Short mmCIF file of C-alpha atoms in Angstrom, two decimals:
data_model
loop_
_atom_site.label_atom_id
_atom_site.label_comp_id
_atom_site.label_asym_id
_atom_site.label_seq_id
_atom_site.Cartn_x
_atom_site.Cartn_y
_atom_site.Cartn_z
CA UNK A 692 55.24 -20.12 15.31
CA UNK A 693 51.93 -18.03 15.74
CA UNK A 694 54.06 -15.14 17.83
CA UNK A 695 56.40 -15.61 14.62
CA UNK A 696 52.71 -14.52 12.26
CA UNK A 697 51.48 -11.95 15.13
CA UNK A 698 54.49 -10.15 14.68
CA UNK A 699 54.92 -9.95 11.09
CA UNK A 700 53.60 -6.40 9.86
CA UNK A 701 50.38 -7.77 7.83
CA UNK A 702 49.32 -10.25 9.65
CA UNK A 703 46.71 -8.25 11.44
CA UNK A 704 45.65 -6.60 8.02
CA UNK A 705 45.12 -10.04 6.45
CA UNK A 706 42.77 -11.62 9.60
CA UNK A 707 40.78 -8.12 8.84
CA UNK A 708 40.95 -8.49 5.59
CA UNK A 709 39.91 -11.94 5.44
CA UNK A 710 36.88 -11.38 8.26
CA UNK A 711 35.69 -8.26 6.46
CA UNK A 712 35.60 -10.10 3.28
CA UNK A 713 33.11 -13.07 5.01
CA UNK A 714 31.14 -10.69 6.47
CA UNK A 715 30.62 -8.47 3.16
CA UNK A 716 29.55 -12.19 1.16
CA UNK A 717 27.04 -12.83 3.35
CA UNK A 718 25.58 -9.59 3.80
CA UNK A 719 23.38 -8.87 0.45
CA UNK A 720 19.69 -8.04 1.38
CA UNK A 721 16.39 -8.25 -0.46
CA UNK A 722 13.28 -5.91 0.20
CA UNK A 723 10.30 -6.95 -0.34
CA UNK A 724 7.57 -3.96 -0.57
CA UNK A 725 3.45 -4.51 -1.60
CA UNK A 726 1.01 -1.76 -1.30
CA UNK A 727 1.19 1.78 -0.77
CA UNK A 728 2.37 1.98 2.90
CA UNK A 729 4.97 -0.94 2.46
CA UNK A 730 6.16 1.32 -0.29
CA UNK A 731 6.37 4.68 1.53
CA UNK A 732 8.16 2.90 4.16
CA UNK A 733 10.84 1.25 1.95
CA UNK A 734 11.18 4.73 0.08
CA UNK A 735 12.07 6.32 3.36
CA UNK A 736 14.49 4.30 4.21
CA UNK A 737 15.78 4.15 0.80
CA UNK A 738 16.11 7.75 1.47
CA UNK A 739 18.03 7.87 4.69
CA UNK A 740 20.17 4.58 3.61
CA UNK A 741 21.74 6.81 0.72
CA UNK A 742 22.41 9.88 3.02
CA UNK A 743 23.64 7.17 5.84
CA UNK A 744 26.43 6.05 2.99
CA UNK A 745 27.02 9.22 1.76
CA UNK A 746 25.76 8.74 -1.77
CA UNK A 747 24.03 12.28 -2.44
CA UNK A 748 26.04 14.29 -4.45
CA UNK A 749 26.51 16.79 -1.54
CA UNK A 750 28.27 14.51 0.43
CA UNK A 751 30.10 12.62 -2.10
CA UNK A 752 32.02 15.83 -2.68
CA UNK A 753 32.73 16.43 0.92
CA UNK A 754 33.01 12.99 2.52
CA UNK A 755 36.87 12.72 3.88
CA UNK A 756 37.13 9.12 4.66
CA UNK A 757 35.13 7.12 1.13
CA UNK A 758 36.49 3.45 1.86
CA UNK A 759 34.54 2.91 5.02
CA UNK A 760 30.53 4.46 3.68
CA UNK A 761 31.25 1.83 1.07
CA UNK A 762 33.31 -1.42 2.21
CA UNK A 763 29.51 -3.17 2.51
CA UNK A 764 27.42 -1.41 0.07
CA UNK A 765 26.53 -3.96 -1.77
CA UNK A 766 24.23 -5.04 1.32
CA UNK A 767 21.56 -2.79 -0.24
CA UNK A 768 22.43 -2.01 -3.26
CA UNK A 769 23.42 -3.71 -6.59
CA UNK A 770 26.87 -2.29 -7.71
CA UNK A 771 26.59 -2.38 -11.65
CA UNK A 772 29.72 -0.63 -14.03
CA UNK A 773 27.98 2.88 -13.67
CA UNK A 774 25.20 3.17 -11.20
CA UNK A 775 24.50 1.20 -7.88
CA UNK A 776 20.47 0.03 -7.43
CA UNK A 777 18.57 -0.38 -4.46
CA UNK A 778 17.84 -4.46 -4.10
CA UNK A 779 14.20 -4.32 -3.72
CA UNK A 780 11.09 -4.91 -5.19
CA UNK A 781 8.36 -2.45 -5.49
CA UNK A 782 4.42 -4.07 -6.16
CA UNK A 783 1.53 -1.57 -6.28
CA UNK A 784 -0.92 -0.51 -8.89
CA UNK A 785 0.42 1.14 -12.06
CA UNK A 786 -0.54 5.00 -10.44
CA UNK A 787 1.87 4.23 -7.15
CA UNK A 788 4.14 3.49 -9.68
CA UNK A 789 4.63 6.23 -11.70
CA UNK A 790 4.57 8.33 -8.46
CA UNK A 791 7.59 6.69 -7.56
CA UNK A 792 9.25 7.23 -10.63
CA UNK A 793 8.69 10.91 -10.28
CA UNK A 794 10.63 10.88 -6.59
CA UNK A 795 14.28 12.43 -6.01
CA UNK A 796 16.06 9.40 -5.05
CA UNK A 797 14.35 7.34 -7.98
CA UNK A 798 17.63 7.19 -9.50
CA UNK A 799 18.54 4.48 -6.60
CA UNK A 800 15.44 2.23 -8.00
CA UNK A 801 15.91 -0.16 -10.91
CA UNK A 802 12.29 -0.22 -12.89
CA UNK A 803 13.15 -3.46 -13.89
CA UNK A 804 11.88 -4.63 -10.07
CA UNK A 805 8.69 -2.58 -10.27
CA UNK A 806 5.62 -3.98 -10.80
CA UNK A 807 2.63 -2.21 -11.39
CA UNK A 808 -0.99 -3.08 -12.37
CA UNK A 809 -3.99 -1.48 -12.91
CA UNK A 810 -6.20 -3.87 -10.32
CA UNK A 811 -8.97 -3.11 -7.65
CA UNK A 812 -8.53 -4.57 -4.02
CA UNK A 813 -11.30 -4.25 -2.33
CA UNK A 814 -9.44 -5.19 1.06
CA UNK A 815 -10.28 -8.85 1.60
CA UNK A 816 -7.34 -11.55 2.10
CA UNK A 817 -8.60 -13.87 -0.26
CA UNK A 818 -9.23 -11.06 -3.26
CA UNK A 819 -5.25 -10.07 -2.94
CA UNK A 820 -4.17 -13.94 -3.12
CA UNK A 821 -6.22 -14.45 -5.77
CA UNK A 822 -5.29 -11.40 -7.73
CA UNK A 823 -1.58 -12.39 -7.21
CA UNK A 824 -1.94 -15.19 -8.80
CA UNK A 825 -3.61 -13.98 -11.80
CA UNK A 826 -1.91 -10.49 -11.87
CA UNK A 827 1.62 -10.20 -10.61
CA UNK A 828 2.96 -13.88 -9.44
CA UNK A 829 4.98 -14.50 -13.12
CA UNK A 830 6.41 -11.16 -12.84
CA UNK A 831 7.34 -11.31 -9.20
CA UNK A 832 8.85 -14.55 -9.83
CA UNK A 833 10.97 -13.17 -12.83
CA UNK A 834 12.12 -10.18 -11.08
CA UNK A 835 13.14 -12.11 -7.91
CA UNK A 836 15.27 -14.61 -10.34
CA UNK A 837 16.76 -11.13 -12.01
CA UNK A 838 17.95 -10.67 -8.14
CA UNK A 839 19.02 -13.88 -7.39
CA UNK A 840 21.44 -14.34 -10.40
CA UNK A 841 22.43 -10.33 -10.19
CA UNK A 842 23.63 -11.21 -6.20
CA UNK A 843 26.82 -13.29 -5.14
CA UNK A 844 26.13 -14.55 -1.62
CA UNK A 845 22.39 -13.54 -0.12
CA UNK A 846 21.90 -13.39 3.05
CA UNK A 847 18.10 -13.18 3.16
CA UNK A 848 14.49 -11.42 2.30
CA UNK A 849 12.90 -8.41 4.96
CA UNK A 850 9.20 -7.88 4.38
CA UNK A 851 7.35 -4.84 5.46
CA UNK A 852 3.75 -4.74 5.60
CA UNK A 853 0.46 -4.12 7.14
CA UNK A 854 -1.67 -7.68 8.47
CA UNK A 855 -5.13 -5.46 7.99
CA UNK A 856 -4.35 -3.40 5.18
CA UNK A 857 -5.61 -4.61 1.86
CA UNK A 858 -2.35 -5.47 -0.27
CA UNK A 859 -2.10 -8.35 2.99
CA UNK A 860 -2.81 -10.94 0.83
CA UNK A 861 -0.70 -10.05 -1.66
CA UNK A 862 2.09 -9.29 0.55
CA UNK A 863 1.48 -13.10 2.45
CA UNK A 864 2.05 -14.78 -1.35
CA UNK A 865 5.14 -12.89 -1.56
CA UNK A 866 6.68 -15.47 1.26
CA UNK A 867 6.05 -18.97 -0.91
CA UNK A 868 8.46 -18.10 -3.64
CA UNK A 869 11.36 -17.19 -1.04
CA UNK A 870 14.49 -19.74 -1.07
CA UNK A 871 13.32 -21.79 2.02
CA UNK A 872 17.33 -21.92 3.15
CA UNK A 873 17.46 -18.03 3.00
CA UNK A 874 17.06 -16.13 5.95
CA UNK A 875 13.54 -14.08 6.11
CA UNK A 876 12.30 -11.60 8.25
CA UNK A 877 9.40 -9.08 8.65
CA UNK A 878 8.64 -5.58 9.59
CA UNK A 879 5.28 -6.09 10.64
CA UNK A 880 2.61 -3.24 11.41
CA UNK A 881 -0.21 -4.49 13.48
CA UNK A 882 -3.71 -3.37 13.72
CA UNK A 883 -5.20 -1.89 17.25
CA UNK A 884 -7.52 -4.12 18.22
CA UNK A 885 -9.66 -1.94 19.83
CA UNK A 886 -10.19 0.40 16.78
CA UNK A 887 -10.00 -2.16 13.97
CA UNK A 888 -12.91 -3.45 11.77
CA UNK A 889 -13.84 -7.43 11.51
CA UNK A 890 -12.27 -7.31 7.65
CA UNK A 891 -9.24 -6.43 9.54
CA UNK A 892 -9.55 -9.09 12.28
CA UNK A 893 -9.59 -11.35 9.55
CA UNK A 894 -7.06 -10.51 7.78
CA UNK A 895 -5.00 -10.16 10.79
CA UNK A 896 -5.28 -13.82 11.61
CA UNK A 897 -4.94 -15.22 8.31
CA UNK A 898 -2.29 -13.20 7.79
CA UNK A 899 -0.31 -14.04 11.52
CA UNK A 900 -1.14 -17.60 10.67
CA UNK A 901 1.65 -17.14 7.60
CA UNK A 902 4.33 -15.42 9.50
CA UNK A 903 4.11 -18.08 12.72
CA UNK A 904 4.73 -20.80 10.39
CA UNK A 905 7.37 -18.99 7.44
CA UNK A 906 8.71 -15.77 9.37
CA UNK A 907 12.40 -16.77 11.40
CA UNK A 908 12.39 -12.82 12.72
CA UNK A 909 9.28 -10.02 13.12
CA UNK A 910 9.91 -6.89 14.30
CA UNK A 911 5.97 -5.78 15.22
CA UNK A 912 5.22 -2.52 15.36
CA UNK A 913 1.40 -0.75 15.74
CA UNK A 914 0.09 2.69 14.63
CA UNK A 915 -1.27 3.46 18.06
CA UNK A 916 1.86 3.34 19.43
CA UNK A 917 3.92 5.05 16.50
CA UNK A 918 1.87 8.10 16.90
CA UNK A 919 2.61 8.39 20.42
CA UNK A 920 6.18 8.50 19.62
CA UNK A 921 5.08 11.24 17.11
CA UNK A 922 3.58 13.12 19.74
CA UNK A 923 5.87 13.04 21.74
CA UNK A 924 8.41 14.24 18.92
CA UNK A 925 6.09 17.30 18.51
CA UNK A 926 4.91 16.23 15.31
CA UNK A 927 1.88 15.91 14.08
CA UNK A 928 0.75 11.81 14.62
CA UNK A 929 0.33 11.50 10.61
CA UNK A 930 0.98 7.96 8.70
CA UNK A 931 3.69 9.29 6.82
CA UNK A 932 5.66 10.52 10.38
CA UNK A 933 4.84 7.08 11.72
CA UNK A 934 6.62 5.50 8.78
CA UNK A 935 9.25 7.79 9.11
CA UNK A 936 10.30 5.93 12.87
CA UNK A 937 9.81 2.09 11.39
CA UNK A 938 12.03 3.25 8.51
CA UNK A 939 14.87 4.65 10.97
CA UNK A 940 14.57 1.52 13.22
CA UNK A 941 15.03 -0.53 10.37
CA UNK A 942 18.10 2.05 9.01
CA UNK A 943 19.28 1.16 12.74
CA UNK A 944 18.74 -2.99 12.48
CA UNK A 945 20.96 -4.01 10.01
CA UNK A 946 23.45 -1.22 10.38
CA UNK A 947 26.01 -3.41 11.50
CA UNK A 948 25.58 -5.10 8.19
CA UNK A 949 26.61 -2.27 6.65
CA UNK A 950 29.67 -0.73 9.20
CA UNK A 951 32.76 -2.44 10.90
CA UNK A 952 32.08 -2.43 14.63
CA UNK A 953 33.70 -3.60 17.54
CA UNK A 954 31.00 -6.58 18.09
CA UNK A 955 29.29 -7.11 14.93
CA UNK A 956 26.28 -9.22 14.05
CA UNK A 957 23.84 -9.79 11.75
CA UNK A 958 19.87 -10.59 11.80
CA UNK A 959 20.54 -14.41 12.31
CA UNK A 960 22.54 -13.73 15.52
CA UNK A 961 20.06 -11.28 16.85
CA UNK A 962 17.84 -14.33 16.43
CA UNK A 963 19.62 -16.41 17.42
CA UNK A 964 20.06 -14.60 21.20
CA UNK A 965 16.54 -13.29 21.73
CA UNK A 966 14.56 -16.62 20.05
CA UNK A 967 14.58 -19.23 22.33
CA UNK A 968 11.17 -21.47 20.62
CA UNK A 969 11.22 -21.11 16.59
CA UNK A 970 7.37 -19.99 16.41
CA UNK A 971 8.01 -17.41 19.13
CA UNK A 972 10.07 -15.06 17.01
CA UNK A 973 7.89 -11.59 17.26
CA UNK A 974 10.08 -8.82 18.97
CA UNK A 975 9.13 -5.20 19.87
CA UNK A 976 12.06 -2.76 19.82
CA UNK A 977 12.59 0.87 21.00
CA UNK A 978 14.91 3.67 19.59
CA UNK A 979 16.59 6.33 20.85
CA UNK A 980 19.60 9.12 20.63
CA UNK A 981 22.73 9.18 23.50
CA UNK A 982 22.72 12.68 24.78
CA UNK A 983 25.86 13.69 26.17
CA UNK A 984 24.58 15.52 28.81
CA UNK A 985 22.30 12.32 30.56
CA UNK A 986 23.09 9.60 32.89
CA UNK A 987 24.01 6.42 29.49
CA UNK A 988 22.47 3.78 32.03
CA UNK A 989 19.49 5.60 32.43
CA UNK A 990 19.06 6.10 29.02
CA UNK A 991 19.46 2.65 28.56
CA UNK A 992 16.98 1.89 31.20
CA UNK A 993 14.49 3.93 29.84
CA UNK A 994 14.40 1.85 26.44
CA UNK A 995 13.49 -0.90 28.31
CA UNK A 996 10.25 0.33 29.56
CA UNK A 997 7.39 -0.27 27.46
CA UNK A 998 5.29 2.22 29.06
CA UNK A 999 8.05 5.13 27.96
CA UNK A 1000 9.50 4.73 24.82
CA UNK A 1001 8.49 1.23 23.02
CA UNK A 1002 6.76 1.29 19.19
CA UNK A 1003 4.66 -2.04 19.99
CA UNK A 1004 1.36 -1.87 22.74
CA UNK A 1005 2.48 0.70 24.64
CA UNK A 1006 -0.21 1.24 27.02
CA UNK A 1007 -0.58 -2.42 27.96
CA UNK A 1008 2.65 -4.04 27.81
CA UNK A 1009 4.59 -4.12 31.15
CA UNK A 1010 8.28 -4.36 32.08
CA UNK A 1011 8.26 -8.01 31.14
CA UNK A 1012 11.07 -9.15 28.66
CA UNK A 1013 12.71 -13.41 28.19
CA UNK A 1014 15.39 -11.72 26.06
CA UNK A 1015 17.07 -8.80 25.25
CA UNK A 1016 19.58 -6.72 22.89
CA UNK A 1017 20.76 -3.68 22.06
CA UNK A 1018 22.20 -2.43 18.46
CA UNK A 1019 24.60 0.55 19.03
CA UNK A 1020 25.99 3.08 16.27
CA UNK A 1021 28.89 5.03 18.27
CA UNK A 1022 32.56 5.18 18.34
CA UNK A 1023 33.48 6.00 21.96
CA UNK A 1024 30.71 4.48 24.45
CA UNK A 1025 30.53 0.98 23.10
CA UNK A 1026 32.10 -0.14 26.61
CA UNK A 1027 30.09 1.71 28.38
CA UNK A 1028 26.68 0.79 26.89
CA UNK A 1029 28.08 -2.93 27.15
CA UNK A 1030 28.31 -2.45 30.95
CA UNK A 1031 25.29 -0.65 31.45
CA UNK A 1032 23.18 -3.63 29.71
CA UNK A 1033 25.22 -5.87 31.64
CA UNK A 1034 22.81 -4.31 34.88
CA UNK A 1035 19.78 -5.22 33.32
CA UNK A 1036 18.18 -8.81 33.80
CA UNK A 1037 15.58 -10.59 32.62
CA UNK A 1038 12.54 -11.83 33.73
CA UNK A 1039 12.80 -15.57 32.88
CA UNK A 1040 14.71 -17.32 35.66
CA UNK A 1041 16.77 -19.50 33.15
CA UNK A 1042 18.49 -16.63 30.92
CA UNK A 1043 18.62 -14.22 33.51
CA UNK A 1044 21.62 -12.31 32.22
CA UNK A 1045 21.20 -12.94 28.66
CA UNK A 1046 21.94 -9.33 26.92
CA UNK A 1047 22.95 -9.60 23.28
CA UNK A 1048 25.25 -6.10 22.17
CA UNK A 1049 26.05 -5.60 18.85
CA UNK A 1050 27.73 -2.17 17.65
CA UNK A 1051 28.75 -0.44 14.55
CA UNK A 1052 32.41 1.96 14.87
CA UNK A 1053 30.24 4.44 12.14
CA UNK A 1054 27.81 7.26 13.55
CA UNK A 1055 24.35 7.83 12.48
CA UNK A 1056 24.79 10.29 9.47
CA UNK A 1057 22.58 13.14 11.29
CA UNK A 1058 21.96 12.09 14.94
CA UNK A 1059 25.17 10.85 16.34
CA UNK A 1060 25.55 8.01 18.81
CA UNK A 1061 22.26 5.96 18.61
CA UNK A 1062 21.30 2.42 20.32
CA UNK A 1063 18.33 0.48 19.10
CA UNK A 1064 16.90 -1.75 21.64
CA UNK A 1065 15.25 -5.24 20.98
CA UNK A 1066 13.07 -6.87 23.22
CA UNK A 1067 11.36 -10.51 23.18
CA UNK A 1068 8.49 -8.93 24.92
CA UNK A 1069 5.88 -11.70 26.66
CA UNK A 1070 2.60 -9.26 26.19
CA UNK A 1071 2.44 -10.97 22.54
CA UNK A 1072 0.70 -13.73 23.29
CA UNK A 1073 -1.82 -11.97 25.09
CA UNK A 1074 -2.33 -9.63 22.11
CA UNK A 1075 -2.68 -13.26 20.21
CA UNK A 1076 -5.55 -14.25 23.11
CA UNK A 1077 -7.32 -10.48 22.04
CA UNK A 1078 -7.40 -11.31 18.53
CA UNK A 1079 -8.48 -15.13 18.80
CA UNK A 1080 -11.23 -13.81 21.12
CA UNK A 1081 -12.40 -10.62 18.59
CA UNK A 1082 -11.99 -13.26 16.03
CA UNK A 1083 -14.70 -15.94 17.75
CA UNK A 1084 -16.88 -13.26 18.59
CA UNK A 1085 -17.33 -12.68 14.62
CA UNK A 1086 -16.63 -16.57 13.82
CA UNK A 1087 -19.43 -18.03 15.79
CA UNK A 1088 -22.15 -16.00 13.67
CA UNK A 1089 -19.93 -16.17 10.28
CA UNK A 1090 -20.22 -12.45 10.13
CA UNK A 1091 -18.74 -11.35 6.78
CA UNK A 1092 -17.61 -14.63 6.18
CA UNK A 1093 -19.68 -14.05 2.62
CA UNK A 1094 -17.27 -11.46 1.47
CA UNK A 1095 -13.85 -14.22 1.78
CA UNK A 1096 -16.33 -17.43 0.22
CA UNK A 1097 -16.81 -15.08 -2.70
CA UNK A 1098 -13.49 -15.41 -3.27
CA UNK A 1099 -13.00 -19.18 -3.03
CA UNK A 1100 -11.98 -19.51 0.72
CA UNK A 1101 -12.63 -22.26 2.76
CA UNK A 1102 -14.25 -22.20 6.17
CA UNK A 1103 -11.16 -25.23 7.21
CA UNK A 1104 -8.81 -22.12 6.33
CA UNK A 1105 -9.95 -19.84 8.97
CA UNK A 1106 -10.05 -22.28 11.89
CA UNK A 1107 -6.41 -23.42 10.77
CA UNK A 1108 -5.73 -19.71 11.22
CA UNK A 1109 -7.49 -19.57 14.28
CA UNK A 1110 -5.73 -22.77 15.82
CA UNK A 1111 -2.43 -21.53 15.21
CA UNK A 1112 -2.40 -18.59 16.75
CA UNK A 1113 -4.14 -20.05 20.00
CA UNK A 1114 -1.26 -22.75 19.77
CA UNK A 1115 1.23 -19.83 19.91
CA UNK A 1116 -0.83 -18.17 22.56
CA UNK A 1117 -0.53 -21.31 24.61
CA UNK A 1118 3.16 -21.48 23.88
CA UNK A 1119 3.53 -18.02 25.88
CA UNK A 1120 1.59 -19.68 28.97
CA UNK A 1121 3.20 -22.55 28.88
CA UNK A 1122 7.00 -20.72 29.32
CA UNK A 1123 5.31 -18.37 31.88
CA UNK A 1124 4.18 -21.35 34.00
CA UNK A 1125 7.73 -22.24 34.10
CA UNK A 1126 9.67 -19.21 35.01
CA UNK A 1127 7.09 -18.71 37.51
CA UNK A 1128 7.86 -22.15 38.82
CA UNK A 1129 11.63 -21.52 38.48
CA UNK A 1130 11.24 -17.96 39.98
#
């Protein structure tokens, strides 16, 4: 009976049909921007997700081949009778805003999800909580409802944000009016610690605290690191060029989303491969373009070293990875990057060959075949033993402790903070120990 089905002409068209059709319902996206970097950020990739699905008019007149840029669409954008929208939420003070508004893709961005005030951080944790609450939760919440009813099957929230940078707190209070069975993840700039302030220790910590206990996927990234890449890019190591790379790595991260492929995935099944202990879910990741005219394995092999190409401690971190991925946009070396992964191995003894591919069939609108690599990197938790130890340098005195109990925050609220992220340091240990053992 089933060679009977196999046979008949549109069977095969129907099983595509029908996959392509799940895939698309549970594929809608929600951005979630506060402050002025989170902003620029989702602005650039705003920017290269319209040229990446050919919506500028340019290419709309010249595109050959319309059905595939826009089978999945509605992954970033709302598709209303005359315009499409990008699905995110912009929150800055009422200047940002009209800047914005002024931009050449604004006519991608719905006002109805801005929300701008006329407010004064002064960079404190506890100041942008408490200001969210008396400033900008109602509207959030309204706007976020406006998305929820406006979207037919969401997949989940992405937050990008700084843990130092003043809009922290604000961007933490985003997280407790998320649907809890929605899937939520974070693009997560870190501060260096050798370079960073004590406001920004603390708000680091308070703010890590949030995304070890709410966060199911961070991708971390740190500006020491980002301008490295820069450099090496010959560009000058501005902000604004090291938002440029987080915005193409997370053009690159849900691509497959977007695009057929010949092994696609989503977010959950990236996390699902490279988490193995729910509170360990921060990954580093690593981009790069396939030349043609280079070795693929070596190319692949070179994303995997830290010390070459990687956006997250770069001068610290060594080759030391429990899981690993790659996400792939090419047509004709899918095979061949599968095989080339298939050579690389983990450290930990138990998931030794445990390489998750995932590939999109559609190029990268100006740089051709690209892979993406994803790493659950062990050097975290010794970033996490850094920042407990900066933290307890400035804890034991309460220095600047003053400028938080202004505010209303408790002293029970910072060694909370502090006690979670030494549990999650421990964690690390703890699974070290054990591949050692099983090594």
């Amino acid at each position: 009976m089933l060679d009977i089905l196999i046979n008949k002409p549109n069977f095969n068209q129907h099983i595509e049909y029908t996959i392509i059709k799940y895939i698309k319902l549970m594929s809608e996206l929600i951005q979630l921007n506060a402050g002025w970097n989170s902003n620029e950020i989702s602005l650039k990739y705003l920017k290269k997700l319209i040229q990446d699905h050919h919506l500028s008019q340019q290419q709309i007149d010249n595109r050959e081949n319309k059905e595939q840029f826009q089978q999945r669409i509605s992954t970033c954008f709302e598709e209303h009778e005359k315009y499409r929208s990008f699905r995110g939420v912009f929150l800055d003070e009422q200047q940002s805003m009209d800047q914005i508004l002024t931009m050449q893709d604004q006519e991608f961005i719905d006002p109805n999800y801005m929300i701008g005030k006329n407010v004064y951080l002064g960079g404190t944790y506890y100041q942008g909580k408490n200001i969210f609450a008396q400033v900008y939760q109602q509207e959030f919440e309204d706007k976020l409802r406006q998305i929820y009813e406006n979207s037919d099957h969401l997949f989940g929230c992405n937050l990008i944000h700084s843990l130092s940078d003043k809009f922290c707190g604000i961007s933490m209070q985003l997280i407790r009016f998320l649907d809890s069975n929605q899937f939520f993840s974070s693009t997560s700039i870190f501060p260096n610690l050798q370079s960073c302030s004590a406001i920004e220790i603390y708000n680091t910590i308070l703010s890590l605290n949030q995304l070890i206990l709410n966060c199911n996927y961070c991708m971390v990234y740190d500006y020491d690191s980002l301008s490295r890449r820069v450099q090496e890019q010959c560009q000058y190591p501005s902000q604004s060029n090291c938002h440029d790379i987080v915005a193409e790595t997370l053009l690159q991260n849900n691509c497959s989303m977007r695009f057929p492929g010949y092994q696609n995935g989503d977010l959950r099944k990236l996390a699902v491969n490279l988490i193995s202990f729910p509170r360990m879910h921060f990954l580093s990741n690593a981009f790069g373009v396939i030349s043609p005219h280079k070795i693929l394995s070596d190319q692949i092999y070179k994303l995997t070293e830290p010390a070459n190409q990687n956006f997250t401690f770069q001068g610290d971190a060594k080759n030391f990875y429990r899981m690993q991925a790659t996400v792939s946009r090419t047509k004709d070396l899918y095979y061949e990057i599968q095989e080339s992964t298939s050579k690389c191995k983990n450290t930990t003894a138990w998931v030794k060959h445990g390489f998750c591919n995932i590939n999109c069939k559609v190029q990268h609108y100006e740089l051709g075949d690209t892979v993406l690599y994803i790493g659950h990197h062990n050097y975290f938790g010794m970033y996490c033993r850094q920042l407990c130890l900066k933290f307890l340098q400035l804890w034991r005195k309460k220095a600047y402790f003053h400028y938080y109990a202004c505010e209303g925050a408790d002293e029970l609220d910072f060694v909370e903070a502090e006690s979670t992220v030494s549990d999650l340091f421990s964690e690390y240990i703890t699974y070290d120990i054990v591949d050692q053992e099983l090594d």
